[in-house]
Short mmCIF file of C-alpha atoms and ligand atoms in Angstrom, two decimals:
data_model
loop_
_atom_site.label_atom_id
_atom_site.label_comp_id
_atom_site.label_asym_id
_atom_site.label_seq_id
_atom_site.Cartn_x
_atom_site.Cartn_y
_atom_site.Cartn_z
CA MET A 1 124.41 118.28 91.21
CA GLN A 2 121.52 120.58 92.16
CA ARG A 3 118.02 119.25 91.72
CA ARG A 4 117.04 121.85 89.12
CA ASP A 5 119.97 120.83 86.93
CA LEU A 6 119.11 117.16 87.37
CA PHE A 7 115.47 117.91 86.63
CA ARG A 8 116.39 119.78 83.46
CA LEU A 9 118.69 117.00 82.31
CA ALA A 10 116.23 114.23 83.17
CA THR A 11 113.33 116.01 81.49
CA ALA A 12 115.29 116.66 78.33
CA ALA A 13 116.53 113.07 78.24
CA ALA A 14 113.06 111.60 78.85
CA THR A 15 110.98 113.69 76.48
CA ALA A 16 113.26 114.41 73.51
CA THR A 17 112.12 111.31 71.75
CA SER A 18 113.67 112.09 68.38
CA LEU A 19 117.27 113.25 68.24
CA PRO A 20 118.75 114.65 65.05
CA ARG A 21 121.22 112.19 63.54
CA TRP A 22 124.15 114.54 64.27
CA GLY A 23 123.16 114.37 67.94
CA TRP A 24 123.67 110.63 68.18
CA SER A 25 126.64 109.38 70.14
CA ALA A 26 129.27 107.02 68.84
CA THR A 27 128.10 103.41 68.87
CA LEU A 28 129.83 100.77 70.95
CA ARG A 29 129.63 97.59 68.90
CA GLN A 30 129.72 93.95 69.94
CA ARG A 31 129.00 94.78 73.55
CA ASP A 32 125.95 93.92 75.60
CA LEU A 33 125.27 97.18 77.37
CA PHE A 34 121.95 95.96 78.78
CA PRO A 35 122.86 93.48 81.55
CA LEU A 36 120.41 95.24 83.90
CA GLY A 37 117.34 94.61 81.75
CA VAL A 38 114.42 96.94 81.15
CA ALA A 39 111.34 98.12 83.02
CA SER A 40 108.19 100.17 82.55
CA GLY A 41 106.04 102.05 85.00
CA ALA A 42 103.56 104.77 85.94
CA PRO A 43 101.01 103.90 83.21
CA THR A 44 98.41 106.49 82.25
CA GLU A 45 95.58 106.05 79.76
CA ASP A 46 97.80 107.14 76.88
CA GLY A 47 101.35 106.44 77.98
CA VAL A 48 103.95 104.79 80.14
CA VAL A 49 107.56 105.31 81.24
CA LEU A 50 110.15 102.97 79.70
CA TRP A 51 113.40 102.40 81.54
CA THR A 52 116.79 100.84 81.03
CA ARG A 53 120.32 101.52 82.27
CA LEU A 54 123.53 100.89 80.40
CA LEU A 55 126.46 99.10 81.98
CA ASP A 56 129.63 97.68 80.45
CA GLY A 57 131.58 94.83 81.98
CA PRO A 58 130.90 92.72 85.06
CA VAL A 59 128.06 93.50 87.44
CA PRO A 60 129.43 95.27 90.54
CA GLY A 61 129.56 93.22 93.70
CA THR A 62 129.76 89.87 91.96
CA VAL A 63 133.45 89.89 91.01
CA PRO A 64 136.68 90.71 92.86
CA ALA A 65 137.26 94.44 93.21
CA ASP A 66 140.41 94.24 91.06
CA ASN A 67 138.28 93.45 88.01
CA PRO A 68 137.23 96.98 87.04
CA ARG A 69 134.36 98.03 84.83
CA THR A 70 134.86 99.94 81.61
CA ALA A 71 133.82 103.56 81.94
CA LEU A 72 131.13 104.45 79.40
CA PRO A 73 131.22 107.73 77.43
CA GLU A 74 129.41 110.78 78.84
CA ALA A 75 126.44 110.19 76.55
CA LEU A 76 125.24 107.17 74.61
CA THR A 77 122.29 107.12 72.25
CA VAL A 78 119.85 104.22 72.46
CA ARG A 79 116.91 103.54 70.19
CA TRP A 80 113.57 102.31 71.51
CA GLU A 81 110.44 100.85 69.97
CA VAL A 82 106.91 100.29 71.23
CA ALA A 83 104.86 97.88 69.13
CA GLU A 84 101.42 96.34 69.10
CA ASP A 85 102.86 92.92 68.26
CA GLU A 86 105.67 90.81 69.64
CA GLY A 87 107.40 90.72 66.23
CA PHE A 88 107.63 94.56 66.12
CA GLN A 89 105.84 94.72 62.77
CA ARG A 90 103.23 97.24 63.91
CA ILE A 91 105.27 99.97 65.60
CA ALA A 92 103.14 102.32 67.71
CA ARG A 93 105.95 104.68 68.78
CA SER A 94 109.72 104.75 68.41
CA GLY A 95 112.58 107.14 68.99
CA GLN A 96 116.02 107.77 70.40
CA ALA A 97 117.08 108.65 73.92
CA GLN A 98 120.30 109.61 75.62
CA ALA A 99 121.89 107.63 78.44
CA LEU A 100 123.88 110.25 80.36
CA ALA A 101 126.71 109.65 82.80
CA ALA A 102 125.19 112.37 85.03
CA LEU A 103 122.14 110.10 85.46
CA GLY A 104 124.10 106.87 85.87
CA HIS A 105 123.55 106.02 82.18
CA SER A 106 119.92 105.38 82.97
CA VAL A 107 117.31 105.95 80.27
CA HIS A 108 113.78 107.14 81.01
CA VAL A 109 111.45 107.51 78.05
CA GLU A 110 108.07 109.11 78.72
CA VAL A 111 106.01 107.61 75.90
CA ASN A 112 102.59 109.05 75.12
CA GLY A 113 100.07 108.89 72.31
CA LEU A 114 99.28 105.22 73.00
CA ARG A 115 95.76 103.79 73.05
CA PRO A 116 94.04 103.29 76.41
CA ASP A 117 93.64 99.95 78.15
CA ARG A 118 95.83 97.82 75.93
CA GLY A 119 99.03 95.85 76.01
CA TYR A 120 102.22 96.79 74.13
CA PHE A 121 105.67 95.32 73.54
CA TYR A 122 108.85 97.35 73.81
CA ARG A 123 112.62 97.04 73.49
CA PHE A 124 115.81 99.13 73.48
CA MET A 125 118.74 98.92 71.07
CA HIS A 126 122.29 100.18 70.88
CA GLY A 127 124.70 99.11 68.16
CA ASP A 128 124.05 95.44 67.60
CA ALA A 129 122.72 94.89 71.13
CA VAL A 130 118.95 94.50 71.57
CA THR A 131 117.18 94.00 74.88
CA ALA A 132 114.80 91.13 75.46
CA THR A 133 111.26 92.00 74.39
CA ALA A 134 109.16 93.26 77.29
CA ARG A 135 105.45 93.83 77.85
CA THR A 136 103.70 96.87 79.21
CA ARG A 137 100.20 98.31 79.10
CA THR A 138 98.23 101.54 79.38
CA ALA A 139 95.51 102.24 81.95
CA PRO A 140 91.81 102.26 81.04
CA PRO A 141 90.14 105.60 80.12
CA ALA A 142 89.29 107.82 83.10
CA GLN A 143 85.51 107.47 82.69
CA ALA A 144 85.41 103.70 82.04
CA LEU A 145 84.54 101.10 84.66
CA PRO A 146 86.82 98.18 83.74
CA GLY A 147 85.65 94.74 84.77
CA ARG A 148 88.89 93.76 86.40
CA LEU A 149 92.36 94.73 87.59
CA ARG A 150 94.83 92.11 88.71
CA PHE A 151 97.98 93.30 90.44
CA ALA A 152 100.60 92.00 92.85
CA PHE A 153 102.24 93.92 95.65
CA ALA A 154 105.66 93.20 97.12
CA SER A 155 108.34 94.68 99.37
CA CYS A 156 111.67 94.03 101.09
CA GLN A 157 113.99 92.07 98.82
CA ARG A 158 117.29 91.83 100.64
CA TRP A 159 119.53 90.19 98.06
CA GLU A 160 121.69 88.14 100.41
CA HIS A 161 118.65 86.74 102.27
CA GLY A 162 117.34 84.66 99.41
CA HIS A 163 116.59 84.01 95.77
CA TYR A 164 113.91 85.89 93.87
CA ALA A 165 111.86 82.78 93.10
CA ALA A 166 108.79 84.84 94.08
CA TYR A 167 109.27 86.91 90.92
CA ARG A 168 109.48 83.80 88.76
CA HIS A 169 106.07 82.77 90.08
CA MET A 170 104.64 86.24 89.49
CA LEU A 171 105.10 85.57 85.77
CA ASP A 172 102.34 82.95 85.99
CA GLU A 173 99.88 85.31 87.70
CA ASP A 174 98.73 87.20 84.58
CA LEU A 175 99.23 90.61 86.20
CA ASP A 176 98.33 94.04 84.88
CA LEU A 177 100.65 95.74 87.34
CA VAL A 178 103.15 95.24 90.15
CA LEU A 179 103.17 97.59 93.13
CA PHE A 180 106.47 97.75 95.01
CA LEU A 181 106.21 99.18 98.52
CA GLY A 182 109.78 99.77 99.69
CA ASP A 183 113.16 98.29 100.56
CA TYR A 184 113.98 97.56 96.92
CA ILE A 185 117.64 97.52 97.94
CA TYR A 186 119.37 97.16 101.30
CA GLU A 187 122.40 99.34 101.88
CA TYR A 188 124.41 96.93 104.06
CA ALA A 189 127.80 95.40 103.46
CA MET A 190 127.78 91.61 103.87
CA PRO A 191 127.34 90.83 107.58
CA LYS A 192 130.60 89.77 109.20
CA THR A 193 128.94 87.37 111.63
CA PRO A 194 126.55 85.32 109.54
CA ALA A 195 125.44 83.17 112.47
CA ARG A 196 122.44 85.41 113.19
CA GLU A 197 120.89 85.11 109.75
CA THR A 198 120.97 82.76 106.81
CA LEU A 199 122.95 84.29 103.98
CA VAL A 200 121.99 82.69 100.71
CA ARG A 201 124.03 84.88 98.36
CA THR A 202 127.20 86.90 98.85
CA HIS A 203 128.38 90.16 97.31
CA THR A 204 131.51 92.25 97.73
CA LEU A 205 130.01 95.74 97.98
CA ARG A 206 130.75 98.04 100.90
CA VAL A 207 127.95 99.75 102.83
CA ALA A 208 126.27 102.19 100.41
CA GLN A 209 126.97 105.85 101.14
CA THR A 210 127.91 107.62 97.91
CA LEU A 211 125.99 107.95 94.67
CA GLU A 212 128.35 105.41 93.06
CA ASP A 213 127.73 102.98 95.94
CA TYR A 214 123.94 103.19 95.53
CA ARG A 215 124.22 102.85 91.76
CA ASP A 216 126.30 99.69 92.24
CA ARG A 217 123.75 98.30 94.68
CA TYR A 218 120.88 98.75 92.23
CA ALA A 219 123.02 97.19 89.50
CA LEU A 220 123.64 94.13 91.68
CA TYR A 221 119.93 93.70 92.43
CA ARG A 222 118.84 94.40 88.86
CA SER A 223 121.27 91.78 87.53
CA ASP A 224 118.98 89.07 88.96
CA ALA A 225 117.23 87.20 86.14
CA HIS A 226 113.96 86.65 88.05
CA LEU A 227 113.66 90.30 89.02
CA GLN A 228 114.36 91.35 85.43
CA ALA A 229 111.68 88.98 84.17
CA ALA A 230 109.11 90.48 86.56
CA HIS A 231 109.96 93.96 85.28
CA ARG A 232 109.59 92.71 81.71
CA ALA A 233 106.12 91.30 82.40
CA CYS A 234 104.12 94.46 83.20
CA PRO A 235 104.45 98.06 84.43
CA TRP A 236 105.38 98.75 88.06
CA LEU A 237 104.37 101.44 90.53
CA VAL A 238 107.08 102.07 93.11
CA THR A 239 107.65 103.77 96.40
CA TRP A 240 110.53 103.50 98.88
CA ASP A 241 111.13 102.88 102.56
CA ASP A 242 114.25 103.32 104.70
CA HIS A 243 116.83 100.98 103.16
CA GLU A 244 116.95 102.91 99.90
CA VAL A 245 119.06 105.26 102.07
CA HIS A 246 119.81 103.49 105.36
CA ASN A 247 118.11 101.49 108.08
CA ASP A 248 115.57 103.45 110.16
CA TYR A 249 116.45 106.92 108.95
CA VAL A 250 113.66 109.38 109.68
CA GLY A 251 113.01 112.38 107.45
CA LEU A 252 116.13 114.53 107.62
CA GLN A 253 117.68 112.60 110.48
CA GLY A 254 120.11 109.80 109.92
CA GLN A 255 123.62 108.59 110.59
CA GLY A 256 126.53 111.02 110.73
CA SER A 257 126.47 114.81 110.79
CA PRO A 258 123.38 116.55 109.37
CA ALA A 259 125.38 117.68 106.32
CA ALA A 260 126.82 114.22 105.68
CA PHE A 261 123.40 112.61 106.06
CA GLN A 262 121.79 115.13 103.72
CA GLN A 263 124.36 114.28 101.09
CA ARG A 264 123.86 110.55 101.60
CA ARG A 265 120.08 110.89 101.43
CA GLY A 266 120.41 112.89 98.22
CA ALA A 267 122.64 110.16 96.75
CA GLY A 268 120.14 107.44 97.69
CA TYR A 269 117.25 109.44 96.25
CA GLN A 270 119.05 110.17 92.99
CA ALA A 271 119.99 106.50 92.55
CA PHE A 272 116.37 105.52 93.22
CA PHE A 273 115.19 107.86 90.49
CA GLU A 274 117.86 106.62 88.11
CA ASN A 275 116.92 102.98 88.64
CA MET A 276 113.13 103.16 88.64
CA PRO A 277 110.62 103.78 85.83
CA LEU A 278 109.62 107.17 87.23
CA ARG A 279 108.74 110.42 85.47
CA ALA A 280 111.29 113.24 85.55
CA SER A 281 108.61 115.39 87.21
CA VAL A 282 109.34 113.68 90.56
CA LEU A 283 112.51 115.83 90.61
CA ALA A 284 110.66 119.08 89.91
CA HIS A 285 109.89 120.28 93.40
CA GLY A 286 111.83 122.80 95.47
CA PRO A 287 115.04 124.73 95.05
CA GLY A 288 117.67 122.68 96.91
CA GLY A 289 119.55 119.44 96.45
CA LEU A 290 117.84 116.06 96.61
CA GLY A 291 118.86 115.60 100.24
CA THR A 292 117.22 118.87 101.42
CA PRO A 293 113.75 119.11 103.03
CA ASP A 294 111.98 119.39 99.66
CA GLY A 295 113.58 116.13 98.58
CA VAL A 296 112.06 114.17 95.74
CA ARG A 297 108.29 113.96 95.49
CA ILE A 298 107.47 110.33 94.81
CA TYR A 299 104.01 110.21 96.37
CA ASP A 300 101.48 110.15 93.57
CA ARG A 301 98.09 108.86 92.41
CA HIS A 302 97.39 106.35 89.67
CA ALA A 303 93.86 105.64 88.44
CA TRP A 304 92.50 102.51 86.83
CA GLY A 305 89.44 104.12 85.28
CA GLN A 306 86.60 104.35 87.78
CA LEU A 307 87.46 100.94 89.24
CA LEU A 308 90.35 101.84 91.48
CA ARG A 309 92.74 104.59 92.43
CA PHE A 310 96.14 104.04 94.03
CA HIS A 311 97.27 106.72 96.46
CA VAL A 312 100.95 105.74 96.63
CA LEU A 313 102.36 107.31 99.80
CA ASP A 314 105.82 108.19 101.08
CA THR A 315 105.86 107.47 104.82
CA ARG A 316 109.63 107.90 105.11
CA GLN A 317 110.80 111.22 103.72
CA TYR A 318 108.61 113.58 105.75
CA ARG A 319 108.09 111.69 109.00
CA ASP A 320 108.91 113.19 112.38
CA HIS A 321 111.48 111.55 114.64
CA GLU A 322 110.38 108.46 116.54
CA ALA A 323 108.66 109.19 119.85
CA CYS A 324 110.94 109.40 122.90
CA SER A 325 113.87 108.25 120.81
CA ALA A 326 116.25 110.51 122.80
CA GLN A 327 115.38 108.82 126.13
CA ALA A 328 115.17 105.23 124.92
CA PRO A 329 116.31 104.72 121.33
CA ARG A 330 115.29 101.06 120.96
CA GLY A 331 112.31 98.83 121.55
CA GLY A 332 108.63 99.57 121.94
CA VAL A 333 107.03 102.57 123.56
CA SER A 334 104.10 103.00 125.92
CA PRO A 335 101.85 106.09 126.09
CA GLN A 336 102.09 106.09 129.90
CA GLU A 337 105.87 106.52 129.74
CA CYS A 338 106.05 108.68 126.61
CA ALA A 339 103.72 111.69 126.38
CA GLU A 340 105.31 112.64 123.06
CA LEU A 341 103.74 109.58 121.42
CA HIS A 342 100.34 111.31 121.38
CA ASP A 343 101.59 114.77 120.44
CA ALA A 344 99.11 115.90 117.77
CA ALA A 345 101.82 117.80 115.89
CA ARG A 346 103.72 114.62 115.01
CA SER A 347 103.15 113.17 111.56
CA LEU A 348 104.19 110.13 109.56
CA LEU A 349 103.36 111.78 106.22
CA GLY A 350 104.14 115.43 106.88
CA GLN A 351 101.46 118.14 106.80
CA ALA A 352 101.44 118.63 103.03
CA GLN A 353 101.07 114.94 102.21
CA GLU A 354 98.39 114.48 104.90
CA ARG A 355 96.31 117.19 103.21
CA TRP A 356 97.02 115.68 99.80
CA VAL A 357 95.73 112.24 100.88
CA GLU A 358 92.61 113.71 102.46
CA GLN A 359 91.87 115.67 99.28
CA GLY A 360 92.38 112.55 97.19
CA LEU A 361 90.06 110.45 99.31
CA SER A 362 87.29 113.04 99.17
CA GLN A 363 87.75 113.24 95.37
CA ASP A 364 87.29 109.47 95.27
CA ALA A 365 84.15 109.74 97.43
CA ALA A 366 82.69 112.45 95.18
CA GLY A 367 83.74 110.89 91.89
CA GLY A 368 82.49 107.37 92.54
CA THR A 369 85.82 105.51 92.51
CA ARG A 370 84.99 101.94 93.53
CA TRP A 371 88.18 101.14 95.42
CA SER A 372 90.53 103.64 97.06
CA VAL A 373 93.88 102.06 97.77
CA LEU A 374 96.29 103.53 100.29
CA ALA A 375 99.54 101.99 99.05
CA GLN A 376 102.15 102.73 101.70
CA GLN A 377 105.21 101.24 103.32
CA THR A 378 104.33 99.84 106.70
CA LEU A 379 101.70 98.37 109.03
CA PHE A 380 98.74 100.73 109.46
CA SER A 381 96.57 98.97 112.05
CA GLN A 382 97.25 99.14 115.74
CA ARG A 383 99.19 96.32 117.37
CA ASN A 384 99.27 96.51 121.15
CA HIS A 385 102.05 94.21 122.41
CA ARG A 386 100.52 94.04 125.92
CA ARG A 387 97.25 92.87 127.35
CA ALA A 388 94.87 95.86 127.77
CA PRO A 389 94.74 98.14 129.66
CA GLU A 390 98.54 97.95 129.47
CA GLN A 391 99.90 99.30 126.19
CA ARG A 392 103.12 98.96 124.26
CA TYR A 393 103.61 99.84 120.59
CA SER A 394 106.22 99.73 117.86
CA ARG A 395 107.73 103.13 117.12
CA GLY A 396 108.50 102.79 113.44
CA THR A 397 105.04 101.82 112.11
CA TRP A 398 101.85 103.93 112.18
CA ASP A 399 101.64 102.83 115.86
CA GLY A 400 104.43 105.33 116.54
CA TYR A 401 102.35 108.16 115.02
CA PRO A 402 98.82 107.59 116.42
CA ALA A 403 97.58 111.17 115.95
CA SER A 404 98.64 111.12 112.30
CA ARG A 405 96.83 107.79 111.82
CA GLN A 406 93.69 109.07 113.53
CA ARG A 407 93.58 112.13 111.23
CA LEU A 408 93.60 109.79 108.23
CA LEU A 409 90.92 107.57 109.80
CA ASP A 410 88.80 110.64 110.57
CA ALA A 411 89.13 111.77 106.95
CA VAL A 412 87.90 108.38 105.72
CA ARG A 413 85.01 108.54 108.17
CA ARG A 414 84.06 112.14 107.33
CA THR A 415 83.78 111.63 103.56
CA PRO A 416 83.89 107.87 103.12
CA PRO A 417 85.23 106.59 99.81
CA ARG A 418 83.10 103.73 98.55
CA ASN A 419 85.73 101.18 99.66
CA THR A 420 89.08 101.86 101.33
CA VAL A 421 91.89 99.29 101.31
CA TRP A 422 95.36 99.69 102.82
CA VAL A 423 98.29 97.70 101.42
CA GLY A 424 101.75 97.76 102.97
CA GLY A 425 105.04 96.01 103.68
CA ASP A 426 108.12 96.69 105.84
CA ILE A 427 107.39 94.27 108.70
CA HIS A 428 108.37 91.11 106.79
CA GLN A 429 105.12 89.44 107.82
CA ASN A 430 101.72 88.83 106.36
CA CYS A 431 99.31 90.73 108.56
CA VAL A 432 95.62 91.12 107.63
CA SER A 433 93.36 93.42 109.64
CA ARG A 434 90.01 95.05 109.92
CA VAL A 435 90.66 98.78 110.01
CA LEU A 436 88.69 100.36 112.87
CA ALA A 437 87.46 103.96 112.89
CA ASP A 438 89.24 104.39 116.23
CA PHE A 439 91.68 101.71 117.35
CA SER A 440 91.45 102.87 120.97
CA ASP A 441 87.80 101.76 120.93
CA PRO A 442 87.47 98.08 119.94
CA GLN A 443 83.72 98.61 119.47
CA SER A 444 84.17 101.31 116.83
CA PRO A 445 83.02 100.48 113.30
CA VAL A 446 85.17 98.74 110.67
CA ILE A 447 85.85 101.31 107.95
CA GLY A 448 88.42 99.54 105.79
CA SER A 449 90.62 96.52 105.18
CA GLU A 450 94.36 96.18 105.53
CA PHE A 451 96.67 93.72 103.77
CA CYS A 452 100.25 94.16 104.94
CA GLY A 453 102.38 91.83 102.85
CA THR A 454 105.41 89.74 103.73
CA SER A 455 108.85 90.24 102.19
CA ILE A 456 110.15 88.87 98.91
CA THR A 457 113.30 87.60 100.70
CA SER A 458 114.14 89.66 103.83
CA SER A 459 114.07 87.53 106.94
CA SER A 460 112.03 88.05 110.09
CA SER A 461 113.20 87.29 113.61
CA VAL A 462 109.62 87.06 114.89
CA THR A 463 108.38 83.54 115.68
CA ARG A 464 104.99 82.17 114.69
CA GLU A 465 104.04 81.98 118.37
CA GLN A 466 104.91 85.63 118.96
CA ALA A 467 102.91 86.71 115.91
CA GLN A 468 99.92 84.63 116.93
CA ARG A 469 100.04 86.11 120.42
CA LEU A 470 99.84 89.60 118.91
CA ALA A 471 96.83 88.58 116.84
CA ASP A 472 95.16 87.17 119.96
CA LEU A 473 95.77 90.43 121.84
CA ASN A 474 94.40 92.53 118.96
CA PRO A 475 91.12 91.02 117.75
CA HIS A 476 90.93 93.24 114.63
CA ILE A 477 93.98 91.31 113.30
CA VAL A 478 92.65 88.32 111.39
CA LEU A 479 95.98 86.83 110.18
CA SER A 480 99.56 87.23 111.39
CA ARG A 481 102.33 85.07 109.87
CA PRO A 482 106.01 86.10 110.01
CA ASP A 483 107.60 82.85 108.87
CA GLN A 484 107.05 82.89 105.12
CA ARG A 485 108.33 84.96 102.20
CA GLY A 486 106.35 85.88 99.10
CA TYR A 487 103.88 88.43 97.70
CA ALA A 488 100.17 89.13 97.47
CA VAL A 489 97.92 89.08 94.40
CA CYS A 490 94.86 91.34 94.34
CA ASP A 491 92.05 90.59 91.93
CA VAL A 492 89.72 93.56 91.83
CA THR A 493 86.30 93.77 90.16
CA PRO A 494 83.50 96.31 90.72
CA GLN A 495 81.78 93.85 93.09
CA ARG A 496 84.67 92.23 94.93
CA TRP A 497 88.28 92.54 96.02
CA THR A 498 90.21 89.27 96.48
CA THR A 499 93.68 89.12 98.08
CA THR A 500 95.65 85.88 97.73
CA LEU A 501 98.76 85.54 99.89
CA ARG A 502 101.38 83.55 97.96
CA VAL A 503 104.30 82.08 99.92
CA LEU A 504 107.48 80.28 98.87
CA ASP A 505 108.36 76.75 99.98
CA ASP A 506 111.99 77.76 100.47
CA VAL A 507 113.46 81.23 99.87
CA THR A 508 116.99 79.77 99.81
CA ARG A 509 116.25 78.01 96.50
CA ALA A 510 115.93 79.72 93.12
CA ASP A 511 113.70 76.83 92.01
CA SER A 512 111.39 77.03 95.05
CA GLY A 513 107.73 76.18 94.57
CA ILE A 514 104.93 78.40 95.81
CA THR A 515 101.62 77.86 97.57
CA THR A 516 98.64 79.89 98.68
CA GLN A 517 98.77 80.65 102.39
CA ALA A 518 95.36 82.31 102.66
CA ARG A 519 92.75 84.15 100.64
CA PHE A 520 90.47 87.00 101.68
CA VAL A 521 87.65 88.85 99.97
CA VAL A 522 86.22 92.29 100.57
CA GLN A 523 82.72 92.77 99.17
CA ASP A 524 81.84 96.12 97.62
CA GLY A 525 80.21 98.26 100.30
CA THR A 526 81.16 95.94 103.20
CA PRO A 527 84.49 96.96 104.75
CA GLY A 528 86.67 94.27 106.31
CA PRO A 529 88.47 91.21 104.93
CA GLN A 530 86.61 87.90 105.03
CA SER A 531 88.59 84.66 104.93
CA VAL A 532 87.51 82.31 102.12
FE1 FE B 601 112.54 95.53 104.85
CA1 CA B 602 111.79 99.04 106.06
#
């Protein structure tokens, strides 16, 4: 389907909150059509997106392939309620929404007219089936300076690599928000040679390529009880990385012929929209299909009053090819051997998004936002793998796009926001850094703080010794630990930012305990993480 048709459908489905009775579909009774749970996201000061997706029969990937699912009708009507109380006595908003086959029977409700800075309960209903009651909240008013925001950020949750015990522990963190930074699904079939990695869970899905494949993959992941509980606890902000399509794809370049890849990318993007609490407006841009250069615009800003603003970036969709990938497709790259690495025209964000970030940061500087957060997928700070003056860098992180990184650093330096903090994922390691104004000059000033978080489950092949060696070679790196899975909690007040790195005892166990690996603070007006 073309994007404009999808956009029209999605917008109509998300905003027509009250259908005439004659428009309601037939009701399927005595069936639980909500095995994938519910979610909410993208809170504003007066609204939030509510999400669910209907499915009948067994969750794909968990049963033999000869046990087929029941096909649902083209359209099914669900009812939804948002209430001030858990007993749904004081209803704030309610309505009906359509779950359409064309959108994978997902439901997105863009609720507005809510009061700022307060918690709500919500649920969906169809026939005699009712979802579990979930919590969400609105953001504080634009002009207010709230005393506190407490959020977690997470990334990389390969299903077969572990249990989602991390999400069970998030329930105890009293969070306003969860920020998910990419690799929500992994597209792989089960590895045939499990010797290289520990496989904790097994599924029967083939490698995801078609829209149906991606839909099935999200259904498998979303069937997890711990993940569902984390979505029920608070609203999420989401962005993607590579595995929502396939490993290491770059912009419009991926596996197969250009046409086949474009189709696959479009399928991955549509399934991402269908399965995330996103506004239909992310589909609004450009004339072509979802796989074409205009793609789906998921980069966006989210304010928490004057306290904080998230600039949620997309470092995957618009990036240029990796430097010198034609000559040597794998491994690190050195600037002596690869002139292309420093080509100023290369970008990780694309020109339009680079300008958009710079504008946003100067708005923050002018408007007095306390904390500007660059929420993106991967490691931002430089990591030289060799002893200086020798140099060797990863290609797939910001290290592979140094000119693009320097433009962003220059923008922060030119019109400094009050405080700039980078959060990221992708590398399956906890990595905490001082962000330097110019990483090629170790004496240059610290202008920000970076917290790159470890994975929820996805394994790392890097040893502790290797990670420590990198930290020793790059003195701006203050912590580097690849061996533990978990998430980070950020407690933000006008005076202080505190990041707590939470790590599981054992990712192979659903009942794993959790401990604090390290804690850092950033004081207002003093860039750089300090260990506490
Ligand atoms: Fe990952
Ligand atoms: Ca990744």
